[in-house]
Coordinates of N, CA and C in Angstrom, one line a residue:
M1 N 11.0 -25.7 -9.0 CA 10.4 -26.6 -8.0 C 10.2 -28.0 -8.6
L2 N 9.7 -28.0 -9.8 CA 9.5 -29.4 -10.4 C 10.8 -30.1 -10.6
E3 N 11.9 -29.4 -11.0 CA 13.1 -30.0 -11.2 C 13.7 -30.7 -10.0
T4 N 13.4 -30.1 -8.8 CA 14.0 -30.6 -7.6 C 13.1 -31.6 -6.8
A5 N 11.9 -31.9 -7.4 CA 10.9 -32.7 -6.7 C 11.4 -34.1 -6.4
G6 N 12.1 -34.7 -7.3 CA 12.6 -36.1 -7.1 C 14.0 -36.2 -6.6
L7 N 14.7 -35.1 -6.3 CA 16.1 -35.2 -5.9 C 16.2 -35.5 -4.4
N8 N 17.3 -36.3 -4.1 CA 17.6 -36.6 -2.7 C 18.5 -35.4 -2.2
A9 N 18.9 -35.4 -1.0 CA 19.6 -34.3 -0.3 C 20.9 -34.0 -1.1
T10 N 21.7 -35.1 -1.5 CA 22.9 -34.9 -2.2 C 22.7 -34.3 -3.5
E11 N 21.8 -34.8 -4.3 CA 21.5 -34.3 -5.6 C 20.9 -32.9 -5.5
L12 N 20.1 -32.6 -4.5 CA 19.6 -31.2 -4.3 C 20.7 -30.2 -4.0
S13 N 21.7 -30.6 -3.2 CA 22.9 -29.8 -2.9 C 23.7 -29.5 -4.2
A14 N 23.9 -30.5 -5.0 CA 24.6 -30.3 -6.2 C 23.8 -29.4 -7.2
Y15 N 22.5 -29.6 -7.3 CA 21.7 -28.8 -8.1 C 21.8 -27.3 -7.7
C16 N 21.7 -27.1 -6.4 CA 21.7 -25.7 -5.8 C 23.1 -25.1 -6.1
R17 N 24.2 -25.8 -5.9 CA 25.5 -25.2 -6.2 C 25.6 -24.8 -7.6
E18 N 25.1 -25.6 -8.5 CA 25.2 -25.3 -10.0 C 24.4 -24.0 -10.3
R19 N 23.4 -23.7 -9.6 CA 22.5 -22.6 -9.9 C 22.7 -21.4 -8.9
G20 N 23.6 -21.5 -7.9 CA 23.8 -20.5 -7.0 C 22.7 -20.3 -6.0
L21 N 22.1 -21.4 -5.6 CA 21.0 -21.3 -4.7 C 21.4 -22.0 -3.4
F22 N 20.5 -21.9 -2.4 CA 20.7 -22.6 -1.1 C 19.5 -23.6 -1.0
P23 N 19.8 -24.8 -0.5 CA 18.7 -25.7 -0.3 C 17.5 -25.2 0.5
E24 N 17.8 -24.3 1.5 CA 16.8 -23.7 2.3 C 15.8 -22.9 1.4
Q25 N 16.3 -22.2 0.4 CA 15.5 -21.4 -0.5 C 14.5 -22.3 -1.2
V26 N 15.0 -23.4 -1.7 CA 14.2 -24.4 -2.4 C 13.1 -24.9 -1.5
S27 N 13.5 -25.2 -0.3 CA 12.5 -25.7 0.7 C 11.4 -24.6 1.0
R28 N 11.8 -23.4 1.1 CA 10.8 -22.3 1.4 C 9.9 -22.2 0.2
W29 N 10.5 -22.2 -1.1 CA 9.7 -22.1 -2.3 C 8.7 -23.3 -2.3
R30 N 9.1 -24.5 -2.0 CA 8.3 -25.6 -2.0 C 7.1 -25.5 -1.0
Q31 N 7.5 -25.0 0.2 CA 6.4 -24.8 1.2 C 5.5 -23.7 0.8
A32 N 6.0 -22.7 0.2 CA 5.1 -21.6 -0.3 C 4.1 -22.1 -1.4
A33 N 4.6 -22.9 -2.3 CA 3.8 -23.5 -3.3 C 2.7 -24.4 -2.7
Q34 N 3.1 -25.2 -1.7 CA 2.1 -26.1 -1.1 C 1.1 -25.3 -0.3
D35 N 1.5 -24.2 0.4 CA 0.6 -23.4 1.1 C -0.4 -22.7 0.2
A36 N 0.1 -22.2 -0.9 CA -0.8 -21.5 -1.9 C -1.9 -22.4 -2.4
N37 N -1.5 -23.7 -2.6 CA -2.5 -24.7 -3.2 C -3.4 -25.1 -2.1
A38 N -3.1 -25.0 -0.8 CA -3.9 -25.5 0.3 C -5.0 -24.6 0.7
K39 N -4.9 -23.3 0.3 CA -5.9 -22.4 0.7 C -7.3 -22.8 0.2
P40 N -8.3 -22.7 1.1 CA -9.7 -23.1 0.6 C -10.3 -22.0 -0.2
L41 N -11.2 -22.3 -1.1 CA -11.9 -21.4 -1.9 C -13.0 -20.7 -1.1
L42 N -13.3 -19.5 -1.4 CA -14.4 -18.8 -0.6 C -15.8 -19.3 -1.1
T43 N -16.7 -19.3 -0.2 CA -18.1 -19.6 -0.6 C -18.7 -18.3 -1.2
M44 N -19.8 -18.5 -1.9 CA -20.5 -17.3 -2.5 C -20.8 -16.3 -1.4
A45 N -21.3 -16.7 -0.3 CA -21.6 -15.7 0.8 C -20.4 -15.0 1.2
E46 N -19.3 -15.7 1.4 CA -18.0 -15.0 1.7 C -17.6 -14.0 0.7
Q47 N -17.7 -14.4 -0.6 CA -17.3 -13.6 -1.7 C -18.2 -12.3 -1.7
K48 N -19.5 -12.5 -1.5 CA -20.4 -11.3 -1.5 C -20.1 -10.4 -0.3
E49 N -19.7 -11.0 0.8 CA -19.4 -10.2 2.0 C -18.1 -9.4 1.7
L50 N -17.1 -10.0 1.1 CA -15.9 -9.3 0.8 C -16.1 -8.2 -0.2
E51 N -17.0 -8.5 -1.2 CA -17.3 -7.4 -2.2 C -18.0 -6.3 -1.5
R52 N -18.9 -6.6 -0.6 CA -19.7 -5.5 0.2 C -18.7 -4.7 1.0
L53 N -17.7 -5.4 1.6 CA -16.7 -4.6 2.4 C -15.8 -3.8 1.5
R54 N -15.5 -4.3 0.4 CA -14.6 -3.6 -0.6 C -15.4 -2.3 -1.0
A55 N -16.6 -2.5 -1.4 CA -17.4 -1.3 -1.8 C -17.5 -0.3 -0.7
Q56 N -17.7 -0.8 0.5 CA -17.8 0.1 1.7 C -16.5 0.9 1.9
D57 N -15.4 0.2 1.7 CA -14.0 0.8 1.8 C -13.8 1.8 0.7
Q58 N -14.3 1.5 -0.5 CA -14.2 2.5 -1.6 C -15.0 3.7 -1.3
R59 N -16.2 3.6 -0.7 CA -17.0 4.8 -0.4 C -16.3 5.6 0.7
E60 N -15.7 4.9 1.7 CA -15.0 5.6 2.8 C -13.8 6.3 2.2
I61 N -13.0 5.7 1.3 CA -11.9 6.3 0.7 C -12.3 7.6 0.0
K62 N -13.4 7.5 -0.8 CA -13.9 8.6 -1.6 C -14.2 9.8 -0.7
A63 N -14.9 9.5 0.4 CA -15.3 10.5 1.4 C -14.1 11.1 2.0
L64 N -13.1 10.3 2.4 CA -11.9 10.9 3.0 C -11.1 11.8 2.1
K65 N -11.1 11.4 0.8 CA -10.4 12.2 -0.2 C -11.1 13.5 -0.4
K66 N -12.4 13.5 -0.4 CA -13.2 14.7 -0.5 C -12.9 15.6 0.7
E67 N -12.9 15.1 1.9 CA -12.7 15.8 3.1 C -11.2 16.4 3.1
L68 N -10.3 15.6 2.6 CA -8.9 16.1 2.5 C -8.8 17.3 1.5
Q69 N -9.5 17.2 0.4 CA -9.4 18.3 -0.6 C -10.0 19.6 0.1
R70 N -11.1 19.4 0.8 CA -11.8 20.5 1.4 C -10.8 21.2 2.4
K71 N -10.2 20.4 3.2 CA -9.2 20.9 4.2 C -8.0 21.5 3.6
E72 N -7.5 21.0 2.5 CA -6.4 21.6 1.8 C -6.8 22.9 1.2
K73 N -8.0 23.1 0.7 CA -8.5 24.4 0.2 C -8.5 25.4 1.3
A74 N -9.1 24.9 2.5 CA -9.2 25.8 3.6 C -7.8 26.3 4.1
L75 N -6.9 25.3 4.1 CA -5.5 25.7 4.6 C -4.9 26.6 3.6
A76 N -5.1 26.4 2.3 CA -4.5 27.4 1.3 C -5.1 28.7 1.5
E77 N -6.4 28.8 1.7 CA -7.1 30.1 1.9 C -6.5 30.8 3.2
A78 N -6.3 30.0 4.3 CA -5.8 30.6 5.5 C -4.4 31.1 5.3
A79 N -3.6 30.4 4.6 CA -2.2 30.8 4.3 C -2.2 32.1 3.4
A80 N -3.1 32.2 2.5 CA -3.2 33.4 1.6 C -3.6 34.6 2.5
L81 N -4.6 34.4 3.3 CA -5.0 35.5 4.2 C -3.9 35.9 5.1
L82 N -3.1 35.0 5.6 CA -2.0 35.3 6.5 C -1.0 36.1 5.8
V83 N -0.7 35.8 4.5 CA 0.3 36.5 3.7 C -0.2 37.9 3.5
L84 N -1.5 38.0 3.1 CA -2.1 39.3 2.8 C -2.0 40.2 4.1
R85 N -2.3 39.6 5.2 CA -2.3 40.4 6.5 C -0.9 40.9 6.8
K86 N 0.1 40.1 6.6 CA 1.5 40.5 6.8 C 1.9 41.6 5.8
K87 N 1.5 41.5 4.6 CA 1.8 42.5 3.6 C 1.1 43.8 4.0
W88 N -0.2 43.7 4.5 CA -0.9 44.9 4.9 C -0.3 45.6 6.0
E89 N 0.2 44.8 7.0 CA 0.8 45.4 8.2 C 2.2 46.0 7.8
A90 N 2.9 45.4 6.9 CA 4.1 46.0 6.4 C 3.8 47.3 5.6
F91 N 2.8 47.3 4.8 CA 2.4 48.5 4.1 C 2.0 49.6 5.1
C92 N 1.2 49.3 6.1 CA 0.8 50.3 7.1 C 2.0 50.8 7.9
S93 N 2.9 50.0 8.2 CA 4.1 50.4 9.0 C 4.9 51.4 8.1
E94 N 5.0 51.1 6.9 CA 5.8 52.0 6.0 C 5.1 53.4 5.9
D95 N 3.8 53.4 5.9 CA 3.0 54.7 5.8 C 3.2 55.5 7.1
A96 N 3.2 54.8 8.2 CA 3.4 55.4 9.5 C 4.8 56.0 9.6
E97 N 5.8 55.4 9.0 CA 7.2 55.9 9.1 C 7.4 57.1 8.1
G98 N 6.8 57.0 7.0 CA 7.0 57.9 5.9 C 6.1 59.0 5.9

């Protein structure tokens, strides 16, 4: 960006050709750099509010993970009971035949 700051259109085109770039890319990079520098800083109240929201999100994520683990355990237990039931039915049908 700094290398291209003082170049006119012709010089910029030559610079881009040498480096395999497009002038549009340089323009987008320049705009992105300007936009990044133009963002206002947050006030202390805004920072505290963001931190409070982040902490709230972390608590919610923790609760959701705990609930997911509980449901996964219940699903695994249900699957195990289903397998045992099928095995029992197969065993009983073998007894009835034999």
